[in-house]
Amino acid sequence: MKIDSTAKSLTISIVSLLIFVTAWELVCRLGFIEPLFMPAPSKILFRAIKMIDNGQLIAHTLASTRRVMVGFMISSLVAIPFGIFLGSSRFFMAVFDPLISLLRPLPSMSWIPLSLLWLGITETQKYSIVFMGSFAPSLLYIIEATKSIDPLLIRAAKNLGASKLDVMREVILPGSLPQIIAGLKVMLGIAWTCIISAELVAAREGLGFMIMNGKEYFQTDTVLLGMVMISITVMIIDVVFRKFERRLLPWTR
Amino acid sequence: MDTLTNGTKISIQGVTKIFSGKRDEVIALKELSMDVQDGEFIVIVGASGCGKTTLINLVAGFEAPTHGQIILDGQPVTGITPECGMIFQQYALFPWKTVQQNVEFGMKMKRMPQKERQERAARFIDIVGLKGFERSYPHHLSGGMKQRVSIARSLANDPKVLLLDEPFAALDAMTRQVLQEQLVRIYEKHRKTIIFITHSIDEALLLSSRIVVMTARPGRIAQEIVNDLPHPRNADVQLSNRYMELKRTIWDSVQAEVMKSMEVETH
Ligand SMILES: Nc1ncnc2c1ncn2[C@@H]1O[C@H](COP(=O)(O)OP(=O)(O)OP(=O)(O)O)[C@@H](O)[C@H]1O
Ligand SMILES: [Mg+2]
């Protein structure tokens, strides 16, 4: 019954995608749109084949993916323990609250000039942009997640002899993990916007660079190909993340 | 069964507990004093809101008394102590841990070597009759099974005192009876000191060596009754004159306090 209906919606989705792409192709072929503004899907596909052939497409995609992953990993690895610590300590929460409140509203874009000044057009600069863009919001997600824990469980843990550190490691971390992961999934999307904007401004490779470069040479098909690649990559990573999530949260099955 | 009274285990001395809210304050307990002997099975009954939970939370060290003190084994209780294992009505199992991991928790906190604690946990899982469920997560278990895990988790940690706050209230009658019998067996075998809260007079009579009736809020002790019913407390005992007599005494006492607490509320 359930499989039936998911198969059904999948079929509908595929058909709808085909109709959309065909309509787009037709509109372009019939000359309703200037190719410079909007190339036909077939032209984007040809561009893709060409760029796969010379290795550029994979190289740009991998460059952006690596930057997102490294920046995001570092940000999460710092934010998770720090967030759990702040979530369980009223004192340190009060200490760091003003700093977090100041950092949080800053879009990652606003860090680009400073980071270029400090680090130049380097990989470290890219990682730091992802880090700055995702750290403060991740931290807030994690602090919020620690508040969802049933205080009775903390009581029970202490009653069984758990120290403060034990409570953080054994109760607060696993107890807030489902929500932390949900938050990090959103943050991963934000990390992508960070890296693309950083690459649009200054880079020598990556999907953002590819898009900007395509625009410089009036290759609208390259621009659109870059955009399509961002969507596909983010989708693939989302699927991988979901698999990973299930393995991390065996008790929610 | 005669209670082994090798001295006072818990001494509650003139304890008052006041909860102060924004506008008013609630006096939950007022100058309550009581001694619990080693190996006693105390059952506390009393009207809803009279401060039973507050009292055992104080014994467990979850909260501090406003006045007075609680002495456990000659030492004042100043914080949460693993010596008093608490069994909650809501089970309070860790949903992300399997039955085995839940039962191992206290021993893990004591940094007991893994092999030793695995064996010990397996033994207590067996005692509560959950062999075969070691690898299940709590949300796959029924309420009765969850409460058994919680009991095993507490026992495996070897506390001197077991505190149970209406542990079987959410269970159906059959499961409740099975768990009551299991608890009596554990009590007889391991000789823990137990404080048990219930609303059921029958449960109190089946389990206790002494019954404490609390007054309406602010909670004090209205009456203490030594439960001299013979063991095992089977159907014959439950139909005996002595059982009926005790039940009536407790009933009258609780009833009077419930009436008082209702009067307080309507005024
Ligand atoms: N944390 C708290 N803050 C304020 N008031 C509280 C708090 N805990 C308990 N009280 C009040 O203290 C009184 C005693 O509560 P307690 O939970 O000990 O009653 P109880 O005898 O366990 O009741 P029940 O049989 O319904 O479980 C109640 O009036 C309750 O509202
Ligand atoms: Mg209560």
PDB file of N, CA and C in Angstrom, chain B residues 2-45:
ATOM      1  N   ASP B   2      10.115 -11.478  59.819  1.00  0.00           N
ATOM      2  CA  ASP B   2      10.412 -10.407  60.775  1.00  0.00           C
ATOM      3  C   ASP B   2      11.447  -9.469  60.173  1.00  0.00           C
ATOM      4  N   THR B   3      11.244  -8.189  60.393  1.00  0.00           N
ATOM      5  CA  THR B   3      12.167  -7.209  59.823  1.00  0.00           C
ATOM      6  C   THR B   3      13.453  -7.161  60.641  1.00  0.00           C
ATOM      7  N   LEU B   4      14.538  -7.223  59.925  1.00  0.00           N
ATOM      8  CA  LEU B   4      15.841  -7.099  60.579  1.00  0.00           C
ATOM      9  C   LEU B   4      16.066  -5.632  60.868  1.00  0.00           C
ATOM     10  N   THR B   5      16.083  -5.266  62.108  1.00  0.00           N
ATOM     11  CA  THR B   5      16.295  -3.859  62.426  1.00  0.00           C
ATOM     12  C   THR B   5      17.664  -3.671  63.055  1.00  0.00           C
ATOM     13  N   ASN B   6      18.689  -3.600  62.172  1.00  0.00           N
ATOM     14  CA  ASN B   6      20.038  -3.369  62.699  1.00  0.00           C
ATOM     15  C   ASN B   6      20.318  -1.887  62.704  1.00  0.00           C
ATOM     16  N   GLY B   7      19.397  -1.114  63.213  1.00  0.00           N
ATOM     17  CA  GLY B   7      19.676   0.305  63.364  1.00  0.00           C
ATOM     18  C   GLY B   7      18.932   1.155  62.378  1.00  0.00           C
ATOM     19  N   THR B   8      19.048   2.477  62.601  1.00  0.00           N
ATOM     20  CA  THR B   8      18.329   3.434  61.787  1.00  0.00           C
ATOM     21  C   THR B   8      19.070   3.662  60.481  1.00  0.00           C
ATOM     22  N   LYS B   9      18.341   3.519  59.381  1.00  0.00           N
ATOM     23  CA  LYS B   9      18.952   3.727  58.067  1.00  0.00           C
ATOM     24  C   LYS B   9      18.779   5.188  57.659  1.00  0.00           C
ATOM     25  N   ILE B  10      17.525   5.644  57.755  1.00  0.00           N
ATOM     26  CA  ILE B  10      17.228   7.013  57.358  1.00  0.00           C
ATOM     27  C   ILE B  10      16.527   7.695  58.517  1.00  0.00           C
ATOM     28  N   SER B  11      16.976   8.891  58.846  1.00  0.00           N
ATOM     29  CA  SER B  11      16.317   9.641  59.892  1.00  0.00           C
ATOM     30  C   SER B  11      15.895  10.996  59.329  1.00  0.00           C
ATOM     31  N   ILE B  12      14.586  11.195  59.251  1.00  0.00           N
ATOM     32  CA  ILE B  12      14.056  12.456  58.732  1.00  0.00           C
ATOM     33  C   ILE B  12      13.750  13.322  59.943  1.00  0.00           C
ATOM     34  N   GLN B  13      14.443  14.451  60.054  1.00  0.00           N
ATOM     35  CA  GLN B  13      14.394  15.215  61.297  1.00  0.00           C
ATOM     36  C   GLN B  13      13.816  16.606  61.095  1.00  0.00           C
ATOM     37  N   GLY B  14      12.572  16.780  61.520  1.00  0.00           N
ATOM     38  CA  GLY B  14      11.919  18.093  61.493  1.00  0.00           C
ATOM     39  C   GLY B  14      11.976  18.771  60.147  1.00  0.00           C
ATOM     40  N   VAL B  15      11.660  18.011  59.077  1.00  0.00           N
ATOM     41  CA  VAL B  15      11.831  18.545  57.730  1.00  0.00           C
ATOM     42  C   VAL B  15      10.622  19.377  57.287  1.00  0.00           C
ATOM     43  N   THR B  16      10.912  20.587  56.859  1.00  0.00           N
ATOM     44  CA  THR B  16       9.910  21.460  56.258  1.00  0.00           C
ATOM     45  C   THR B  16      10.371  21.767  54.847  1.00  0.00           C
ATOM     46  N   LYS B  17       9.432  21.709  53.899  1.00  0.00           N
ATOM     47  CA  LYS B  17       9.796  22.086  52.533  1.00  0.00           C
ATOM     48  C   LYS B  17       8.795  23.108  52.019  1.00  0.00           C
ATOM     49  N   ILE B  18       9.305  24.266  51.680  1.00  0.00           N
ATOM     50  CA  ILE B  18       8.455  25.337  51.158  1.00  0.00           C
ATOM     51  C   ILE B  18       8.868  25.617  49.723  1.00  0.00           C
ATOM     52  N   PHE B  19       7.899  25.571  48.813  1.00  0.00           N
ATOM     53  CA  PHE B  19       8.164  25.979  47.437  1.00  0.00           C
ATOM     54  C   PHE B  19       7.688  27.411  47.299  1.00  0.00           C
ATOM     55  N   SER B  20       8.591  28.316  46.962  1.00  0.00           N
ATOM     56  CA  SER B  20       8.116  29.693  46.788  1.00  0.00           C
ATOM     57  C   SER B  20       7.997  30.018  45.314  1.00  0.00           C
ATOM     58  N   GLY B  21       6.784  30.368  44.939  1.00  0.00           N
ATOM     59  CA  GLY B  21       6.529  30.794  43.564  1.00  0.00           C
ATOM     60  C   GLY B  21       6.643  32.294  43.467  1.00  0.00           C
ATOM     61  N   LYS B  22       6.141  32.851  42.373  1.00  0.00           N
ATOM     62  CA  LYS B  22       6.250  34.296  42.168  1.00  0.00           C
ATOM     63  C   LYS B  22       5.379  35.065  43.156  1.00  0.00           C
ATOM     64  N   ARG B  23       4.154  34.562  43.357  1.00  0.00           N
ATOM     65  CA  ARG B  23       3.243  35.303  44.228  1.00  0.00           C
ATOM     66  C   ARG B  23       3.101  34.659  45.597  1.00  0.00           C
ATOM     67  N   ASP B  24       2.809  33.358  45.587  1.00  0.00           N
ATOM     68  CA  ASP B  24       2.543  32.700  46.872  1.00  0.00           C
ATOM     69  C   ASP B  24       3.582  31.606  47.117  1.00  0.00           C
ATOM     70  N   GLU B  25       3.529  31.052  48.294  1.00  0.00           N
ATOM     71  CA  GLU B  25       4.391  29.911  48.533  1.00  0.00           C
ATOM     72  C   GLU B  25       3.571  28.720  49.020  1.00  0.00           C
ATOM     73  N   VAL B  26       4.060  27.536  48.669  1.00  0.00           N
ATOM     74  CA  VAL B  26       3.378  26.302  49.054  1.00  0.00           C
ATOM     75  C   VAL B  26       4.211  25.620  50.131  1.00  0.00           C
ATOM     76  N   ILE B  27       3.565  25.365  51.248  1.00  0.00           N
ATOM     77  CA  ILE B  27       4.249  24.573  52.268  1.00  0.00           C
ATOM     78  C   ILE B  27       3.900  23.117  51.997  1.00  0.00           C
ATOM     79  N   ALA B  28       4.836  22.388  51.395  1.00  0.00           N
ATOM     80  CA  ALA B  28       4.560  21.009  50.988  1.00  0.00           C
ATOM     81  C   ALA B  28       4.684  20.064  52.186  1.00  0.00           C
ATOM     82  N   LEU B  29       5.713  20.276  52.995  1.00  0.00           N
ATOM     83  CA  LEU B  29       5.918  19.437  54.185  1.00  0.00           C
ATOM     84  C   LEU B  29       6.148  20.359  55.369  1.00  0.00           C
ATOM     85  N   LYS B  30       5.628  19.958  56.538  1.00  0.00           N
ATOM     86  CA  LYS B  30       5.828  20.803  57.703  1.00  0.00           C
ATOM     87  C   LYS B  30       6.311  19.988  58.891  1.00  0.00           C
ATOM     88  N   GLU B  31       7.538  20.265  59.302  1.00  0.00           N
ATOM     89  CA  GLU B  31       8.142  19.630  60.479  1.00  0.00           C
ATOM     90  C   GLU B  31       7.862  18.139  60.542  1.00  0.00           C
ATOM     91  N   LEU B  32       8.187  17.479  59.476  1.00  0.00           N
ATOM     92  CA  LEU B  32       7.944  16.037  59.424  1.00  0.00           C
ATOM     93  C   LEU B  32       9.161  15.291  59.958  1.00  0.00           C
ATOM     94  N   SER B  33       8.903  14.377  60.893  1.00  0.00           N
ATOM     95  CA  SER B  33       9.989  13.555  61.422  1.00  0.00           C
ATOM     96  C   SER B  33       9.605  12.090  61.332  1.00  0.00           C
ATOM     97  N   MET B  34      10.586  11.283  61.000  1.00  0.00           N
ATOM     98  CA  MET B  34      10.305   9.860  60.855  1.00  0.00           C
ATOM     99  C   MET B  34      11.635   9.118  60.765  1.00  0.00           C
ATOM    100  N   ASP B  35      11.693   7.920  61.341  1.00  0.00           N
ATOM    101  CA  ASP B  35      12.899   7.093  61.214  1.00  0.00           C
ATOM    102  C   ASP B  35      12.565   5.854  60.403  1.00  0.00           C
ATOM    103  N   VAL B  36      13.488   5.468  59.572  1.00  0.00           N
ATOM    104  CA  VAL B  36      13.322   4.225  58.821  1.00  0.00           C
ATOM    105  C   VAL B  36      14.453   3.288  59.233  1.00  0.00           C
ATOM    106  N   GLN B  37      14.077   2.096  59.692  1.00  0.00           N
ATOM    107  CA  GLN B  37      15.084   1.136  60.123  1.00  0.00           C
ATOM    108  C   GLN B  37      15.647   0.388  58.916  1.00  0.00           C
ATOM    109  N   ASP B  38      16.862  -0.094  59.098  1.00  0.00           N
ATOM    110  CA  ASP B  38      17.503  -0.872  58.045  1.00  0.00           C
ATOM    111  C   ASP B  38      16.637  -2.092  57.717  1.00  0.00           C
ATOM    112  N   GLY B  39      16.359  -2.303  56.436  1.00  0.00           N
ATOM    113  CA  GLY B  39      15.595  -3.479  56.021  1.00  0.00           C
ATOM    114  C   GLY B  39      14.089  -3.327  56.105  1.00  0.00           C
ATOM    115  N   GLU B  40      13.617  -2.155  56.455  1.00  0.00           N
ATOM    116  CA  GLU B  40      12.170  -1.950  56.484  1.00  0.00           C
ATOM    117  C   GLU B  40      11.628  -1.737  55.068  1.00  0.00           C
ATOM    118  N   PHE B  41      10.368  -2.114  54.896  1.00  0.00           N
ATOM    119  CA  PHE B  41       9.668  -1.815  53.653  1.00  0.00           C
ATOM    120  C   PHE B  41       8.546  -0.854  54.019  1.00  0.00           C
ATOM    121  N   ILE B  42       8.827   0.449  53.860  1.00  0.00           N
ATOM    122  CA  ILE B  42       7.859   1.480  54.239  1.00  0.00           C
ATOM    123  C   ILE B  42       6.985   1.803  53.036  1.00  0.00           C
ATOM    124  N   VAL B  43       5.680   1.812  53.236  1.00  0.00           N
ATOM    125  CA  VAL B  43       4.807   2.300  52.172  1.00  0.00           C
ATOM    126  C   VAL B  43       4.126   3.564  52.673  1.00  0.00           C
ATOM    127  N   ILE B  44       4.198   4.620  51.869  1.00  0.00           N
ATOM    128  CA  ILE B  44       3.580   5.891  52.231  1.00  0.00           C
ATOM    129  C   ILE B  44       2.294   6.059  51.426  1.00  0.00           C
ATOM    130  N   VAL B  45       1.195   6.315  52.123  1.00  0.00           N
ATOM    131  CA  VAL B  45      -0.059   6.639  51.425  1.00  0.00           C
ATOM    132  C   VAL B  45      -0.535   8.007  51.907  1.00  0.00           C
TER     133      VAL B  45
END
